[in-house]
mmCIF file of N, CA and C in Angstrom:
data_model
loop_
_atom_site.group_PDB
_atom_site.id
_atom_site.type_symbol
_atom_site.label_atom_id
_atom_site.label_comp_id
_atom_site.label_asym_id
_atom_site.label_seq_id
_atom_site.Cartn_x
_atom_site.Cartn_y
_atom_site.Cartn_z
ATOM 1 N N MET A 13 1.178 27.539 3.589
ATOM 2 C CA MET A 13 -0.082 27.826 2.947
ATOM 3 C C MET A 13 0.025 27.640 1.429
ATOM 4 N N ILE A 14 1.180 28.041 0.896
ATOM 5 C CA ILE A 14 1.370 27.915 -0.546
ATOM 6 C C ILE A 14 1.454 26.437 -0.943
ATOM 7 N N LYS A 15 2.091 25.627 -0.075
ATOM 8 C CA LYS A 15 2.175 24.189 -0.360
ATOM 9 C C LYS A 15 0.787 23.563 -0.382
ATOM 10 N N LEU A 16 -0.051 23.968 0.547
ATOM 11 C CA LEU A 16 -1.410 23.447 0.595
ATOM 12 C C LEU A 16 -2.185 23.837 -0.656
ATOM 13 N N ALA A 17 -2.032 25.080 -1.088
ATOM 14 C CA ALA A 17 -2.722 25.539 -2.296
ATOM 15 C C ALA A 17 -2.231 24.783 -3.523
ATOM 16 N N ARG A 18 -0.929 24.549 -3.612
ATOM 17 C CA ARG A 18 -0.382 23.783 -4.737
ATOM 18 C C ARG A 18 -0.904 22.354 -4.735
ATOM 19 N N MET A 19 -0.958 21.754 -3.551
ATOM 20 C CA MET A 19 -1.448 20.384 -3.444
ATOM 21 C C MET A 19 -2.920 20.304 -3.847
ATOM 22 N N MET A 20 -3.709 21.287 -3.444
ATOM 23 C CA MET A 20 -5.125 21.287 -3.799
ATOM 24 C C MET A 20 -5.310 21.452 -5.308
ATOM 25 N N VAL A 21 -4.521 22.325 -5.924
ATOM 26 C CA VAL A 21 -4.606 22.518 -7.370
ATOM 27 C C VAL A 21 -4.184 21.245 -8.090
ATOM 28 N N PHE A 22 -3.128 20.602 -7.602
ATOM 29 C CA PHE A 22 -2.670 19.351 -8.207
ATOM 30 C C PHE A 22 -3.748 18.268 -8.116
ATOM 31 N N CYS A 23 -4.361 18.118 -6.947
ATOM 32 C CA CYS A 23 -5.421 17.113 -6.780
ATOM 33 C C CYS A 23 -6.617 17.424 -7.680
ATOM 34 N N TRP A 24 -6.980 18.683 -7.773
ATOM 35 C CA TRP A 24 -8.100 19.073 -8.633
ATOM 36 C C TRP A 24 -7.805 18.740 -10.087
ATOM 37 N N MET A 25 -6.587 19.051 -10.540
ATOM 38 C CA MET A 25 -6.214 18.750 -11.922
ATOM 39 C C MET A 25 -6.176 17.248 -12.165
ATOM 40 N N LEU A 26 -5.689 16.499 -11.183
ATOM 41 C CA LEU A 26 -5.643 15.044 -11.320
ATOM 42 C C LEU A 26 -7.046 14.469 -11.453
ATOM 43 N N LEU A 27 -7.966 14.932 -10.640
ATOM 44 C CA LEU A 27 -9.346 14.462 -10.723
ATOM 45 C C LEU A 27 -9.998 14.872 -12.035
ATOM 46 N N LEU A 28 -9.669 16.055 -12.496
ATOM 47 C CA LEU A 28 -10.234 16.541 -13.748
ATOM 48 C C LEU A 28 -9.773 15.700 -14.932
ATOM 49 N N VAL A 29 -8.518 15.286 -14.917
ATOM 50 C CA VAL A 29 -7.964 14.494 -16.016
ATOM 51 C C VAL A 29 -8.370 13.028 -15.888
ATOM 52 N N ALA A 30 -8.462 12.512 -14.671
ATOM 53 C CA ALA A 30 -8.715 11.091 -14.472
ATOM 54 C C ALA A 30 -10.157 10.697 -14.784
ATOM 55 N N ALA A 31 -11.100 11.588 -14.596
ATOM 56 C CA ALA A 31 -12.502 11.234 -14.811
ATOM 57 C C ALA A 31 -12.782 10.796 -16.250
ATOM 58 N N PRO A 32 -12.381 11.542 -17.278
ATOM 59 C CA PRO A 32 -12.632 11.068 -18.638
ATOM 60 C C PRO A 32 -11.775 9.858 -19.003
ATOM 61 N N ALA A 33 -10.604 9.761 -18.426
ATOM 62 C CA ALA A 33 -9.722 8.640 -18.759
ATOM 63 C C ALA A 33 -10.285 7.326 -18.241
ATOM 64 N N MET A 34 -10.987 7.363 -17.121
ATOM 65 C CA MET A 34 -11.530 6.148 -16.531
ATOM 66 C C MET A 34 -12.956 5.843 -16.996
ATOM 67 N N ALA A 35 -13.517 6.689 -17.812
ATOM 68 C CA ALA A 35 -14.878 6.478 -18.290
ATOM 69 C C ALA A 35 -14.921 5.273 -19.227
ATOM 70 N N GLN A 36 -16.016 4.533 -19.161
ATOM 71 C CA GLN A 36 -16.170 3.346 -19.998
ATOM 72 C C GLN A 36 -17.610 3.278 -20.475
ATOM 73 N N GLU A 37 -17.767 2.875 -21.703
ATOM 74 C CA GLU A 37 -19.112 2.731 -22.232
ATOM 75 C C GLU A 37 -19.787 1.520 -21.609
ATOM 76 N N VAL A 38 -21.100 1.598 -21.502
ATOM 77 C CA VAL A 38 -21.849 0.536 -20.854
ATOM 78 C C VAL A 38 -21.840 -0.746 -21.673
ATOM 79 N N ASP A 39 -21.972 -0.635 -22.983
ATOM 80 C CA ASP A 39 -22.080 -1.821 -23.813
ATOM 81 C C ASP A 39 -20.731 -2.274 -24.379
ATOM 82 N N ALA A 40 -19.637 -1.798 -23.828
ATOM 83 C CA ALA A 40 -18.311 -2.188 -24.322
ATOM 84 C C ALA A 40 -17.984 -3.605 -23.868
ATOM 85 N N ALA A 41 -17.396 -4.377 -24.754
ATOM 86 C CA ALA A 41 -16.996 -5.743 -24.428
ATOM 87 C C ALA A 41 -15.683 -5.705 -23.654
ATOM 88 N N PRO A 42 -15.482 -6.636 -22.739
ATOM 89 C CA PRO A 42 -14.223 -6.654 -21.992
ATOM 90 C C PRO A 42 -13.044 -6.942 -22.927
ATOM 91 N N ALA A 43 -11.964 -6.213 -22.733
ATOM 92 C CA ALA A 43 -10.799 -6.353 -23.601
ATOM 93 C C ALA A 43 -10.001 -7.600 -23.267
ATOM 94 N N VAL A 44 -10.004 -8.008 -22.006
ATOM 95 C CA VAL A 44 -9.216 -9.156 -21.574
ATOM 96 C C VAL A 44 -10.164 -10.187 -20.990
ATOM 97 N N VAL A 45 -10.003 -11.406 -21.414
ATOM 98 C CA VAL A 45 -10.805 -12.496 -20.883
ATOM 99 C C VAL A 45 -9.968 -13.221 -19.843
ATOM 100 N N ALA A 46 -10.527 -13.392 -18.656
ATOM 101 C CA ALA A 46 -9.787 -14.036 -17.579
ATOM 102 C C ALA A 46 -9.562 -15.514 -17.900
ATOM 103 N N PRO A 47 -8.387 -16.018 -17.593
ATOM 104 C CA PRO A 47 -8.121 -17.433 -17.841
ATOM 105 C C PRO A 47 -8.984 -18.308 -16.941
ATOM 106 N N ALA A 48 -9.375 -19.432 -17.447
ATOM 107 C CA ALA A 48 -10.241 -20.319 -16.685
ATOM 108 C C ALA A 48 -9.438 -21.513 -16.186
ATOM 109 N N GLY A 49 -9.950 -22.144 -15.176
ATOM 110 C CA GLY A 49 -9.369 -23.388 -14.708
ATOM 111 C C GLY A 49 -8.278 -23.196 -13.679
ATOM 112 N N ILE A 50 -7.330 -24.112 -13.733
ATOM 113 C CA ILE A 50 -6.320 -24.192 -12.691
ATOM 114 C C ILE A 50 -5.312 -23.045 -12.752
ATOM 115 N N SER A 51 -5.090 -22.459 -13.913
ATOM 116 C CA SER A 51 -4.096 -21.394 -14.019
ATOM 117 C C SER A 51 -4.511 -20.176 -13.197
ATOM 118 N N LEU A 52 -5.782 -19.857 -13.171
ATOM 119 C CA LEU A 52 -6.257 -18.742 -12.368
ATOM 120 C C LEU A 52 -6.057 -19.029 -10.886
ATOM 121 N N ASN A 53 -6.356 -20.252 -10.478
ATOM 122 C CA ASN A 53 -6.201 -20.618 -9.073
ATOM 123 C C ASN A 53 -4.736 -20.623 -8.655
ATOM 124 N N LEU A 54 -3.849 -21.067 -9.523
ATOM 125 C CA LEU A 54 -2.432 -21.079 -9.184
ATOM 126 C C LEU A 54 -1.881 -19.663 -9.065
ATOM 127 N N GLY A 55 -2.309 -18.782 -9.943
ATOM 128 C CA GLY A 55 -1.866 -17.396 -9.854
ATOM 129 C C GLY A 55 -2.323 -16.735 -8.568
ATOM 130 N N ALA A 56 -3.561 -16.987 -8.181
ATOM 131 C CA ALA A 56 -4.080 -16.419 -6.939
ATOM 132 C C ALA A 56 -3.342 -16.988 -5.734
ATOM 133 N N ALA A 57 -3.057 -18.279 -5.757
ATOM 134 C CA ALA A 57 -2.336 -18.914 -4.656
ATOM 135 C C ALA A 57 -0.910 -18.377 -4.557
ATOM 136 N N PHE A 58 -0.271 -18.175 -5.693
ATOM 137 C CA PHE A 58 1.092 -17.636 -5.694
ATOM 138 C C PHE A 58 1.114 -16.216 -5.141
ATOM 139 N N GLY A 59 0.156 -15.398 -5.561
ATOM 140 C CA GLY A 59 0.078 -14.025 -5.057
ATOM 141 C C GLY A 59 -0.202 -13.980 -3.562
ATOM 142 N N ALA A 60 -1.102 -14.836 -3.096
ATOM 143 C CA ALA A 60 -1.409 -14.879 -1.663
ATOM 144 C C ALA A 60 -0.193 -15.331 -0.869
ATOM 145 N N GLY A 61 0.554 -16.280 -1.417
ATOM 146 C CA GLY A 61 1.770 -16.745 -0.746
ATOM 147 C C GLY A 61 2.804 -15.641 -0.613
ATOM 148 N N LEU A 62 2.971 -14.848 -1.676
ATOM 149 C CA LEU A 62 3.918 -13.735 -1.605
ATOM 150 C C LEU A 62 3.495 -12.709 -0.558
ATOM 151 N N VAL A 63 2.214 -12.447 -0.476
ATOM 152 C CA VAL A 63 1.719 -11.495 0.522
ATOM 153 C C VAL A 63 1.967 -12.014 1.931
ATOM 154 N N ILE A 64 1.723 -13.287 2.156
ATOM 155 C CA ILE A 64 1.925 -13.865 3.484
ATOM 156 C C ILE A 64 3.395 -13.844 3.870
ATOM 157 N N ILE A 65 4.276 -14.165 2.928
ATOM 158 C CA ILE A 65 5.708 -14.146 3.213
ATOM 159 C C ILE A 65 6.165 -12.720 3.538
ATOM 160 N N GLY A 66 5.692 -11.756 2.775
ATOM 161 C CA GLY A 66 6.062 -10.365 3.046
ATOM 162 C C GLY A 66 5.576 -9.893 4.402
ATOM 163 N N ALA A 67 4.353 -10.252 4.756
ATOM 164 C CA ALA A 67 3.822 -9.855 6.059
ATOM 165 C C ALA A 67 4.598 -10.510 7.192
ATOM 166 N N ALA A 68 4.944 -11.777 7.020
ATOM 167 C CA ALA A 68 5.708 -12.474 8.054
ATOM 168 C C ALA A 68 7.085 -11.846 8.244
ATOM 169 N N LEU A 69 7.737 -11.479 7.153
ATOM 170 C CA LEU A 69 9.035 -10.825 7.266
ATOM 171 C C LEU A 69 8.916 -9.471 7.974
ATOM 172 N N GLY A 70 7.876 -8.721 7.652
ATOM 173 C CA GLY A 70 7.681 -7.424 8.298
ATOM 174 C C GLY A 70 7.407 -7.543 9.781
ATOM 175 N N ILE A 71 6.546 -8.472 10.161
ATOM 176 C CA ILE A 71 6.222 -8.663 11.580
ATOM 177 C C ILE A 71 7.444 -9.170 12.340
ATOM 178 N N GLY A 72 8.207 -10.066 11.715
ATOM 179 C CA GLY A 72 9.428 -10.552 12.348
ATOM 180 C C GLY A 72 10.438 -9.443 12.561
ATOM 181 N N ARG A 73 10.536 -8.552 11.590
ATOM 182 C CA ARG A 73 11.477 -7.430 11.729
ATOM 183 C C ARG A 73 11.032 -6.489 12.843
ATOM 184 N N ILE A 74 9.738 -6.245 12.953
ATOM 185 C CA ILE A 74 9.237 -5.388 14.028
ATOM 186 C C ILE A 74 9.574 -5.983 15.386
ATOM 187 N N GLY A 75 9.329 -7.287 15.542
ATOM 188 C CA GLY A 75 9.629 -7.947 16.818
ATOM 189 C C GLY A 75 11.111 -7.942 17.127
ATOM 190 N N GLY A 76 11.918 -8.220 16.122
ATOM 191 C CA GLY A 76 13.364 -8.235 16.335
ATOM 192 C C GLY A 76 13.912 -6.877 16.726
ATOM 193 N N GLN A 77 13.443 -5.832 16.067
ATOM 194 C CA GLN A 77 13.898 -4.490 16.396
ATOM 195 C C GLN A 77 13.416 -4.068 17.785
ATOM 196 N N ALA A 78 12.230 -4.519 18.192
ATOM 197 C CA ALA A 78 11.735 -4.200 19.535
ATOM 198 C C ALA A 78 12.615 -4.862 20.592
ATOM 199 N N VAL A 79 12.963 -6.121 20.388
ATOM 200 C CA VAL A 79 13.825 -6.822 21.348
ATOM 201 C C VAL A 79 15.200 -6.170 21.389
ATOM 202 N N GLU A 80 15.725 -5.786 20.244
ATOM 203 C CA GLU A 80 17.030 -5.136 20.205
ATOM 204 C C GLU A 80 17.004 -3.794 20.937
ATOM 205 N N SER A 81 15.936 -3.020 20.741
ATOM 206 C CA SER A 81 15.867 -1.725 21.415
ATOM 207 C C SER A 81 15.674 -1.891 22.917
ATOM 208 N N ILE A 82 14.968 -2.930 23.339
ATOM 209 C CA ILE A 82 14.812 -3.186 24.776
ATOM 210 C C ILE A 82 16.152 -3.592 25.385
ATOM 211 N N SER A 83 16.941 -4.377 24.635
ATOM 212 C CA SER A 83 18.239 -4.788 25.169
ATOM 213 C C SER A 83 19.205 -3.608 25.248
ATOM 214 N N ARG A 84 19.056 -2.622 24.378
ATOM 215 C CA ARG A 84 19.930 -1.446 24.424
ATOM 216 C C ARG A 84 19.497 -0.455 25.503
ATOM 217 N N GLN A 85 18.194 -0.380 25.748
ATOM 218 C CA GLN A 85 17.666 0.598 26.702
ATOM 219 C C GLN A 85 16.553 -0.063 27.518
ATOM 220 N N PRO A 86 16.927 -0.832 28.547
ATOM 221 C CA PRO A 86 15.925 -1.601 29.313
ATOM 222 C C PRO A 86 14.877 -0.742 30.021
ATOM 223 N N GLU A 87 15.220 0.493 30.382
ATOM 224 C CA GLU A 87 14.239 1.332 31.099
ATOM 225 C C GLU A 87 13.084 1.767 30.201
ATOM 226 N N ALA A 88 13.214 1.644 28.901
ATOM 227 C CA ALA A 88 12.148 2.021 27.984
ATOM 228 C C ALA A 88 11.323 0.827 27.529
ATOM 229 N N ALA A 89 11.499 -0.305 28.182
ATOM 230 C CA ALA A 89 10.823 -1.538 27.774
ATOM 231 C C ALA A 89 9.301 -1.402 27.817
ATOM 232 N N GLY A 90 8.770 -0.726 28.827
ATOM 233 C CA GLY A 90 7.320 -0.566 28.944
ATOM 234 C C GLY A 90 6.739 0.213 27.766
ATOM 235 N N ASN A 91 7.405 1.285 27.387
ATOM 236 C CA ASN A 91 6.926 2.092 26.256
ATOM 237 C C ASN A 91 7.044 1.331 24.945
ATOM 238 N N ILE A 92 8.093 0.573 24.789
ATOM 239 C CA ILE A 92 8.299 -0.172 23.547
ATOM 240 C C ILE A 92 7.261 -1.285 23.422
ATOM 241 N N GLN A 93 6.993 -1.970 24.512
ATOM 242 C CA GLN A 93 6.044 -3.083 24.465
ATOM 243 C C GLN A 93 4.620 -2.594 24.209
ATOM 244 N N THR A 94 4.259 -1.444 24.751
ATOM 245 C CA THR A 94 2.895 -0.956 24.519
ATOM 246 C C THR A 94 2.723 -0.402 23.118
ATOM 247 N N ALA A 95 3.796 0.091 22.530
ATOM 248 C CA ALA A 95 3.696 0.617 21.170
ATOM 249 C C ALA A 95 3.555 -0.523 20.194
#
């Protein structure tokens, strides 16, 4: 119960501090101008490529670990495959 109360107080304080910090005036000019042309497209393509590679590695690891666990304990194959 005490942990829950501490967590609630922490979240309340975080929200209290974050609201003024994230406030922005309506007529304020943007501080950073986005690059135009091919550099923006290359950056987006590079980021998307990294995400795809990371996802592929994660999915491959999940499949590999599932096959390994089935080979160690064949009677649990049904539970592993459905999970």
